[in-house]
Amino acid sequence: MENVCENLRHRPFVSFQSTTMKTLLLLASLFSTAAVAEDFSRVLHQPIAGLRIGLPKEFFGEGLAPDVRAAVDAALSQYEKLGAKLVPITLPRTELSIPVYYIIAPAEASSNLSRFDGVKFGHRADKYTDLIDMYKKTRAEGFGDEAKRRIMVGAYVLSHGYYDAYYLQAQKIRRMIADDFQQAFTQCDVIAGPVAPTVAWKLGDKSDDPVANYLADIFTLPASLAGLPGMSVPVGLGAGGMPVGLQLIGNYLQEAQLLNVAHQFQLATHWHTAKPQGVAA
């Protein structure tokens, strides 16, 4: 999943309603417990004058590339021209999101992927001598390097003697991160910041550096851990002509407002139609 996200992190979505909107409507129809599916387009064309946009100080500190900062600042200035108000906020546990996520996510992966042993689900090795050998060869052949890393880490943090020390503590901090967002939303309507500390990487650039991949997620993991809706909007091109993304985060059940905030920016700018350097028009 991370490899997919690496390549989609800053890519422009030219047809806003025809992609994001239809996907949300489909998901709502499949998983909503409400009697009537939500209309995510109901506020799509409302002006955003008076909207409070929270800017976490932790998203704009050391480590943020100058070209990314410049593109994000320009986007925020555009929002001010549209009538929005920029509000400083804090998400004090942002730095903890990486270790927390990379304890919880591998634990879930280890548990969920245990079924893929060649008996009932997925790939099965062609040649094996006995049942145990089939298990080993099937999982060795079927999982990639990142999946194997997560399965091993997950099995470790869920093992006897380490569950309380790692997994349980990570879940407690996850709750605190969610509480930080709720405190922030008392001061603002949406939260904005860079998607990643750098411009988008070229395909395969960091495929052999898992740590770099993990660290690049520092701005997007907090919202994921809190279970909040978020999206990336293209706001410019940085070093090497590569895209810069602006992350927008909404509160629970505020997807419609979030979509409109992104939509209003795209109506006022052209960045969603821009192509990274070297990409055919």
mmCIF file of C-alpha atoms in Angstrom:
data_model
loop_
_atom_site.group_PDB
_atom_site.id
_atom_site.type_symbol
_atom_site.label_atom_id
_atom_site.label_comp_id
_atom_site.label_asym_id
_atom_site.label_seq_id
_atom_site.Cartn_x
_atom_site.Cartn_y
_atom_site.Cartn_z
ATOM 1 C CA MET A 1 0.000 0.000 0.000
ATOM 2 C CA GLU A 2 2.829 2.384 0.810
ATOM 3 C CA ASN A 3 4.279 1.960 -2.692
ATOM 4 C CA VAL A 4 0.938 2.955 -4.165
ATOM 5 C CA CYS A 5 0.681 5.935 -1.823
ATOM 6 C CA GLU A 6 4.206 7.017 -2.737
ATOM 7 C CA ASN A 7 3.118 7.514 -6.308
ATOM 8 C CA LEU A 8 -0.335 8.943 -5.626
ATOM 9 C CA ARG A 9 0.717 11.236 -2.790
ATOM 10 C CA HIS A 10 0.861 14.429 -4.867
ATOM 11 C CA ARG A 11 -0.646 13.448 -8.196
ATOM 12 C CA PRO A 12 -3.354 15.784 -9.502
ATOM 13 C CA PHE A 13 -6.933 14.576 -9.697
ATOM 14 C CA VAL A 14 -8.209 16.504 -12.693
ATOM 15 C CA SER A 15 -11.839 15.405 -12.585
ATOM 16 C CA PHE A 16 -12.650 16.151 -8.959
ATOM 17 C CA GLN A 17 -16.316 15.143 -8.810
ATOM 18 C CA SER A 18 -15.941 12.190 -11.169
ATOM 19 C CA THR A 19 -13.272 10.487 -9.021
ATOM 20 C CA THR A 20 -13.345 11.425 -5.350
ATOM 21 C CA MET A 21 -17.080 12.108 -5.200
ATOM 22 C CA LYS A 22 -18.150 8.916 -6.965
ATOM 23 C CA THR A 23 -15.780 6.856 -4.819
ATOM 24 C CA LEU A 24 -17.212 8.315 -1.616
ATOM 25 C CA LEU A 25 -20.775 7.766 -2.767
ATOM 26 C CA LEU A 26 -19.984 4.158 -3.640
ATOM 27 C CA LEU A 27 -18.366 3.525 -0.258
ATOM 28 C CA ALA A 28 -21.266 5.183 1.532
ATOM 29 C CA SER A 29 -23.777 3.000 -0.277
ATOM 30 C CA LEU A 30 -21.823 -0.126 0.646
ATOM 31 C CA PHE A 31 -20.942 0.575 4.250
ATOM 32 C CA SER A 32 -23.244 3.296 5.587
ATOM 33 C CA THR A 33 -25.558 2.307 8.438
ATOM 34 C CA ALA A 34 -27.805 5.253 7.707
ATOM 35 C CA ALA A 35 -31.163 4.683 6.041
ATOM 36 C CA VAL A 36 -30.295 7.206 3.302
ATOM 37 C CA ALA A 37 -26.809 7.542 1.832
ATOM 38 C CA GLU A 38 -25.188 10.922 2.487
ATOM 39 C CA ASP A 39 -25.068 13.481 -0.322
ATOM 40 C CA PHE A 40 -21.434 14.559 -0.286
ATOM 41 C CA SER A 41 -22.092 17.200 -2.950
ATOM 42 C CA ARG A 42 -24.683 19.107 -0.928
ATOM 43 C CA VAL A 43 -22.325 21.999 -0.033
ATOM 44 C CA LEU A 44 -19.990 21.675 -2.989
ATOM 45 C CA HIS A 45 -20.552 25.185 -4.327
ATOM 46 C CA GLN A 46 -20.895 27.124 -1.101
ATOM 47 C CA PRO A 47 -18.396 29.978 -0.552
ATOM 48 C CA ILE A 48 -15.807 29.416 2.141
ATOM 49 C CA ALA A 49 -15.713 32.984 3.476
ATOM 50 C CA GLY A 50 -15.252 32.809 7.225
ATOM 51 C CA LEU A 51 -13.885 29.258 7.158
ATOM 52 C CA ARG A 52 -11.256 28.696 9.859
ATOM 53 C CA ILE A 53 -8.238 26.749 8.583
ATOM 54 C CA GLY A 54 -6.003 25.386 11.328
ATOM 55 C CA LEU A 55 -2.249 25.286 10.724
ATOM 56 C CA PRO A 56 -0.438 22.855 13.053
ATOM 57 C CA LYS A 57 2.933 24.317 14.007
ATOM 58 C CA GLU A 58 4.343 20.786 13.998
ATOM 59 C CA PHE A 59 3.684 20.536 10.239
ATOM 60 C CA PHE A 60 5.757 23.613 9.408
ATOM 61 C CA GLY A 61 8.934 23.074 11.417
ATOM 62 C CA GLU A 62 12.405 21.729 10.782
ATOM 63 C CA GLY A 63 12.672 19.194 7.974
ATOM 64 C CA LEU A 64 10.099 20.771 5.661
ATOM 65 C CA ALA A 65 11.724 21.440 2.271
ATOM 66 C CA PRO A 66 11.749 25.140 1.271
ATOM 67 C CA ASP A 67 10.074 24.484 -2.083
ATOM 68 C CA VAL A 68 7.269 22.570 -0.380
ATOM 69 C CA ARG A 69 6.842 25.340 2.189
ATOM 70 C CA ALA A 70 6.647 27.968 -0.547
ATOM 71 C CA ALA A 71 3.961 26.072 -2.507
ATOM 72 C CA VAL A 72 1.902 25.376 0.610
ATOM 73 C CA ASP A 73 2.159 29.007 1.755
ATOM 74 C CA ALA A 74 0.993 30.176 -1.675
ATOM 75 C CA ALA A 75 -1.998 27.831 -1.454
ATOM 76 C CA LEU A 76 -2.879 29.110 2.008
ATOM 77 C CA SER A 77 -2.670 32.697 0.698
ATOM 78 C CA GLN A 78 -5.149 31.707 -2.006
ATOM 79 C CA TYR A 79 -7.520 30.459 0.666
ATOM 80 C CA GLU A 80 -7.228 33.812 2.421
ATOM 81 C CA LYS A 81 -8.211 35.515 -0.849
ATOM 82 C CA LEU A 82 -11.296 33.272 -0.879
ATOM 83 C CA GLY A 83 -12.239 34.580 2.566
ATOM 84 C CA ALA A 84 -10.848 31.866 4.827
ATOM 85 C CA LYS A 85 -9.050 32.668 8.065
ATOM 86 C CA LEU A 86 -5.769 30.988 9.017
ATOM 87 C CA VAL A 87 -5.597 29.896 12.658
ATOM 88 C CA PRO A 88 -2.445 28.608 14.409
ATOM 89 C CA ILE A 89 -3.028 25.314 16.235
ATOM 90 C CA THR A 90 -0.934 22.550 17.746
ATOM 91 C CA LEU A 91 -0.925 18.768 17.400
ATOM 92 C CA PRO A 92 1.688 18.010 20.055
ATOM 93 C CA ARG A 93 1.945 14.258 19.458
ATOM 94 C CA THR A 94 2.664 14.461 15.721
ATOM 95 C CA GLU A 95 6.158 12.981 16.112
ATOM 96 C CA LEU A 96 4.707 9.954 17.895
ATOM 97 C CA SER A 97 2.484 9.075 14.948
ATOM 98 C CA ILE A 98 5.237 7.202 13.078
ATOM 99 C CA PRO A 99 6.213 4.776 15.869
ATOM 100 C CA VAL A 100 2.561 4.348 16.852
ATOM 101 C CA TYR A 101 1.435 3.593 13.304
ATOM 102 C CA TYR A 102 4.316 1.231 12.616
ATOM 103 C CA ILE A 103 3.370 -0.790 15.681
ATOM 104 C CA ILE A 104 -0.382 -0.907 15.099
ATOM 105 C CA ALA A 105 -0.371 -1.394 11.317
ATOM 106 C CA PRO A 106 2.116 -4.311 11.286
ATOM 107 C CA ALA A 107 0.202 -5.924 14.149
ATOM 108 C CA GLU A 108 -2.997 -5.782 12.117
ATOM 109 C CA ALA A 109 -1.187 -6.978 8.991
ATOM 110 C CA SER A 110 0.345 -9.920 10.826
ATOM 111 C CA SER A 111 -3.040 -10.957 12.154
ATOM 112 C CA ASN A 112 -5.031 -10.415 8.961
ATOM 113 C CA LEU A 113 -2.486 -12.006 6.629
ATOM 114 C CA SER A 114 -2.081 -15.153 8.684
ATOM 115 C CA ARG A 115 -4.905 -16.737 6.660
ATOM 116 C CA PHE A 116 -2.841 -16.660 3.470
ATOM 117 C CA ASP A 117 -1.042 -19.930 4.080
ATOM 118 C CA GLY A 118 -1.852 -21.735 0.826
ATOM 119 C CA VAL A 119 -4.709 -23.793 2.249
ATOM 120 C CA LYS A 120 -7.837 -21.741 1.547
ATOM 121 C CA PHE A 121 -6.761 -18.287 0.394
ATOM 122 C CA GLY A 122 -4.471 -16.813 -2.225
ATOM 123 C CA HIS A 123 -1.294 -18.215 -3.697
ATOM 124 C CA ARG A 124 -0.051 -21.767 -3.105
ATOM 125 C CA ALA A 125 3.482 -22.921 -3.890
ATOM 126 C CA ASP A 126 3.751 -25.449 -6.730
ATOM 127 C CA LYS A 127 6.378 -27.658 -5.129
ATOM 128 C CA TYR A 128 6.563 -28.687 -1.473
ATOM 129 C CA THR A 129 7.306 -31.821 0.539
ATOM 130 C CA ASP A 130 4.817 -31.572 3.399
ATOM 131 C CA LEU A 131 2.312 -29.205 5.006
ATOM 132 C CA ILE A 132 4.888 -27.129 6.893
ATOM 133 C CA ASP A 133 7.018 -26.820 3.767
ATOM 134 C CA MET A 134 3.942 -25.657 1.838
ATOM 135 C CA TYR A 135 3.279 -22.962 4.442
ATOM 136 C CA LYS A 136 6.858 -21.708 4.297
ATOM 137 C CA LYS A 137 7.220 -21.690 0.516
ATOM 138 C CA THR A 138 3.753 -20.255 -0.100
ATOM 139 C CA ARG A 139 4.273 -17.288 2.209
ATOM 140 C CA ALA A 140 7.863 -16.757 1.040
ATOM 141 C CA GLU A 141 6.734 -16.638 -2.600
ATOM 142 C CA GLY A 142 3.461 -14.788 -2.113
ATOM 143 C CA PHE A 143 4.498 -11.843 0.074
ATOM 144 C CA GLY A 144 6.783 -9.012 -0.950
ATOM 145 C CA ASP A 145 9.561 -7.550 1.176
ATOM 146 C CA GLU A 146 7.422 -4.886 2.851
ATOM 147 C CA ALA A 147 4.646 -7.335 3.687
ATOM 148 C CA LYS A 148 7.200 -9.698 5.219
ATOM 149 C CA ARG A 149 8.698 -6.878 7.289
ATOM 150 C CA ARG A 150 5.293 -5.958 8.645
ATOM 151 C CA ILE A 151 4.320 -9.529 9.386
ATOM 152 C CA MET A 152 7.529 -10.065 11.358
ATOM 153 C CA VAL A 153 7.219 -6.797 13.303
ATOM 154 C CA GLY A 154 3.533 -7.449 13.934
ATOM 155 C CA ALA A 155 4.149 -10.962 15.203
ATOM 156 C CA TYR A 156 6.767 -9.570 17.578
ATOM 157 C CA VAL A 157 4.649 -6.776 19.105
ATOM 158 C CA LEU A 158 1.689 -9.145 19.549
ATOM 159 C CA SER A 159 3.749 -11.898 21.141
ATOM 160 C CA HIS A 160 3.482 -12.833 24.799
ATOM 161 C CA GLY A 161 5.415 -10.425 26.980
ATOM 162 C CA TYR A 162 5.464 -7.626 24.392
ATOM 163 C CA TYR A 163 1.754 -6.964 23.777
ATOM 164 C CA ASP A 164 1.395 -4.711 26.823
ATOM 165 C CA ALA A 165 4.731 -2.993 26.284
ATOM 166 C CA TYR A 166 4.205 -2.159 22.600
ATOM 167 C CA TYR A 167 0.761 -2.726 21.090
ATOM 168 C CA LEU A 168 -1.298 -1.657 24.099
ATOM 169 C CA GLN A 169 0.797 1.467 24.662
ATOM 170 C CA ALA A 170 0.540 2.381 20.988
ATOM 171 C CA GLN A 171 -3.264 2.143 21.166
ATOM 172 C CA LYS A 172 -3.279 4.462 24.182
ATOM 173 C CA ILE A 173 -1.199 7.058 22.349
ATOM 174 C CA ARG A 174 -3.482 6.665 19.330
ATOM 175 C CA ARG A 175 -6.370 7.751 21.546
ATOM 176 C CA MET A 176 -4.363 10.763 22.715
ATOM 177 C CA ILE A 177 -3.621 11.752 19.106
ATOM 178 C CA ALA A 178 -7.353 11.648 18.359
ATOM 179 C CA ASP A 179 -7.997 13.821 21.423
ATOM 180 C CA ASP A 180 -5.420 16.353 20.162
ATOM 181 C CA PHE A 181 -7.409 16.693 16.930
ATOM 182 C CA GLN A 182 -10.667 17.230 18.791
ATOM 183 C CA GLN A 183 -9.050 19.968 20.829
ATOM 184 C CA ALA A 184 -7.766 21.557 17.619
ATOM 185 C CA PHE A 185 -11.210 21.440 16.019
ATOM 186 C CA THR A 186 -12.566 23.668 18.779
ATOM 187 C CA GLN A 187 -10.452 26.406 17.165
ATOM 188 C CA CYS A 188 -10.870 25.620 13.464
ATOM 189 C CA ASP A 189 -13.144 23.977 10.885
ATOM 190 C CA VAL A 190 -10.511 22.160 8.803
ATOM 191 C CA ILE A 191 -6.790 21.546 9.213
ATOM 192 C CA ALA A 192 -4.232 22.122 6.464
ATOM 193 C CA GLY A 193 -0.567 21.393 5.956
ATOM 194 C CA PRO A 194 1.918 19.748 3.609
ATOM 195 C CA VAL A 195 1.315 16.145 2.600
ATOM 196 C CA ALA A 196 4.994 15.245 2.953
ATOM 197 C CA PRO A 197 8.236 17.032 3.879
ATOM 198 C CA THR A 198 9.475 16.845 0.275
ATOM 199 C CA VAL A 199 8.095 16.845 -3.241
ATOM 200 C CA ALA A 200 6.800 13.575 -4.650
ATOM 201 C CA TRP A 201 9.477 11.006 -5.374
ATOM 202 C CA LYS A 202 9.930 9.492 -8.785
ATOM 203 C CA LEU A 203 8.654 5.955 -9.144
ATOM 204 C CA GLY A 204 11.068 3.546 -7.488
ATOM 205 C CA ASP A 205 13.390 6.213 -6.038
ATOM 206 C CA LYS A 206 12.954 5.062 -2.426
ATOM 207 C CA SER A 207 11.863 1.472 -2.973
ATOM 208 C CA ASP A 208 15.054 0.192 -1.328
ATOM 209 C CA ASP A 209 14.812 2.558 1.654
ATOM 210 C CA PRO A 210 11.841 1.578 3.849
ATOM 211 C CA VAL A 211 12.838 3.985 6.630
ATOM 212 C CA ALA A 212 12.648 6.953 4.238
ATOM 213 C CA ASN A 213 9.201 5.754 3.173
ATOM 214 C CA TYR A 214 8.070 5.564 6.786
ATOM 215 C CA LEU A 215 9.398 9.013 7.720
ATOM 216 C CA ALA A 216 7.747 10.628 4.701
ATOM 217 C CA ASP A 217 4.347 9.780 6.203
ATOM 218 C CA ILE A 218 4.770 11.934 9.307
ATOM 219 C CA PHE A 219 2.146 14.519 8.270
ATOM 220 C CA THR A 220 -0.501 12.074 7.036
ATOM 221 C CA LEU A 221 -0.347 9.407 9.740
ATOM 222 C CA PRO A 222 -1.867 11.463 12.595
ATOM 223 C CA ALA A 223 -5.202 11.883 10.797
ATOM 224 C CA SER A 224 -5.233 8.214 9.791
ATOM 225 C CA LEU A 225 -4.616 7.120 13.377
ATOM 226 C CA ALA A 226 -7.420 9.409 14.552
ATOM 227 C CA GLY A 227 -9.798 8.046 11.910
ATOM 228 C CA LEU A 228 -10.395 11.453 10.344
ATOM 229 C CA PRO A 229 -11.214 12.196 6.690
ATOM 230 C CA GLY A 230 -8.343 13.714 4.762
ATOM 231 C CA MET A 231 -7.336 14.400 1.195
ATOM 232 C CA SER A 232 -4.451 15.716 -0.876
ATOM 233 C CA VAL A 233 -4.818 18.661 -3.239
ATOM 234 C CA PRO A 234 -2.059 19.537 -5.754
ATOM 235 C CA VAL A 235 -0.772 23.050 -5.069
ATOM 236 C CA GLY A 236 2.363 23.442 -7.141
ATOM 237 C CA LEU A 237 5.583 21.992 -8.539
ATOM 238 C CA GLY A 238 8.817 21.942 -6.597
ATOM 239 C CA ALA A 239 12.318 20.604 -7.088
ATOM 240 C CA GLY A 240 12.785 18.739 -10.349
ATOM 241 C CA GLY A 241 9.329 19.785 -11.495
ATOM 242 C CA MET A 242 7.735 17.286 -9.099
ATOM 243 C CA PRO A 243 4.345 17.871 -7.451
ATOM 244 C CA VAL A 244 3.650 19.359 -4.029
ATOM 245 C CA GLY A 245 0.490 18.369 -2.180
ATOM 246 C CA LEU A 246 -1.603 20.242 0.392
ATOM 247 C CA GLN A 247 -3.253 18.002 2.944
ATOM 248 C CA LEU A 248 -6.740 18.914 4.132
ATOM 249 C CA ILE A 249 -8.177 17.211 7.225
ATOM 250 C CA GLY A 250 -11.789 17.436 8.346
ATOM 251 C CA ASN A 251 -13.574 16.427 11.506
ATOM 252 C CA TYR A 252 -15.634 13.260 11.838
ATOM 253 C CA LEU A 253 -18.550 13.081 9.367
ATOM 254 C CA GLN A 254 -17.522 16.352 7.698
ATOM 255 C CA GLU A 255 -16.530 14.898 4.322
ATOM 256 C CA ALA A 256 -18.929 17.176 2.438
ATOM 257 C CA GLN A 257 -17.336 20.302 3.896
ATOM 258 C CA LEU A 258 -13.862 18.936 3.199
ATOM 259 C CA LEU A 259 -14.699 18.249 -0.436
ATOM 260 C CA ASN A 260 -15.995 21.777 -0.876
ATOM 261 C CA VAL A 261 -12.858 23.302 0.642
ATOM 262 C CA ALA A 262 -10.749 21.395 -1.897
ATOM 263 C CA HIS A 263 -13.172 22.154 -4.721
ATOM 264 C CA GLN A 264 -13.103 25.906 -4.102
ATOM 265 C CA PHE A 265 -9.318 25.889 -4.330
ATOM 266 C CA GLN A 266 -9.394 24.002 -7.607
ATOM 267 C CA LEU A 267 -11.912 26.457 -9.043
ATOM 268 C CA ALA A 268 -9.495 29.296 -8.268
ATOM 269 C CA THR A 269 -6.254 27.637 -9.413
ATOM 270 C CA HIS A 270 -4.877 25.471 -12.212
ATOM 271 C CA TRP A 271 -2.600 23.121 -10.268
ATOM 272 C CA HIS A 272 -4.943 20.144 -10.601
ATOM 273 C CA THR A 273 -4.275 20.225 -14.343
ATOM 274 C CA ALA A 274 -0.481 20.637 -14.073
ATOM 275 C CA LYS A 275 1.738 17.738 -15.096
ATOM 276 C CA PRO A 276 4.987 16.748 -13.335
ATOM 277 C CA GLN A 277 8.141 17.149 -15.368
ATOM 278 C CA GLY A 278 8.568 14.298 -17.808
ATOM 279 C CA VAL A 279 4.935 13.186 -17.690
ATOM 280 C CA ALA A 280 3.141 13.192 -21.048
ATOM 281 C CA ALA A 281 0.203 15.575 -21.332
#
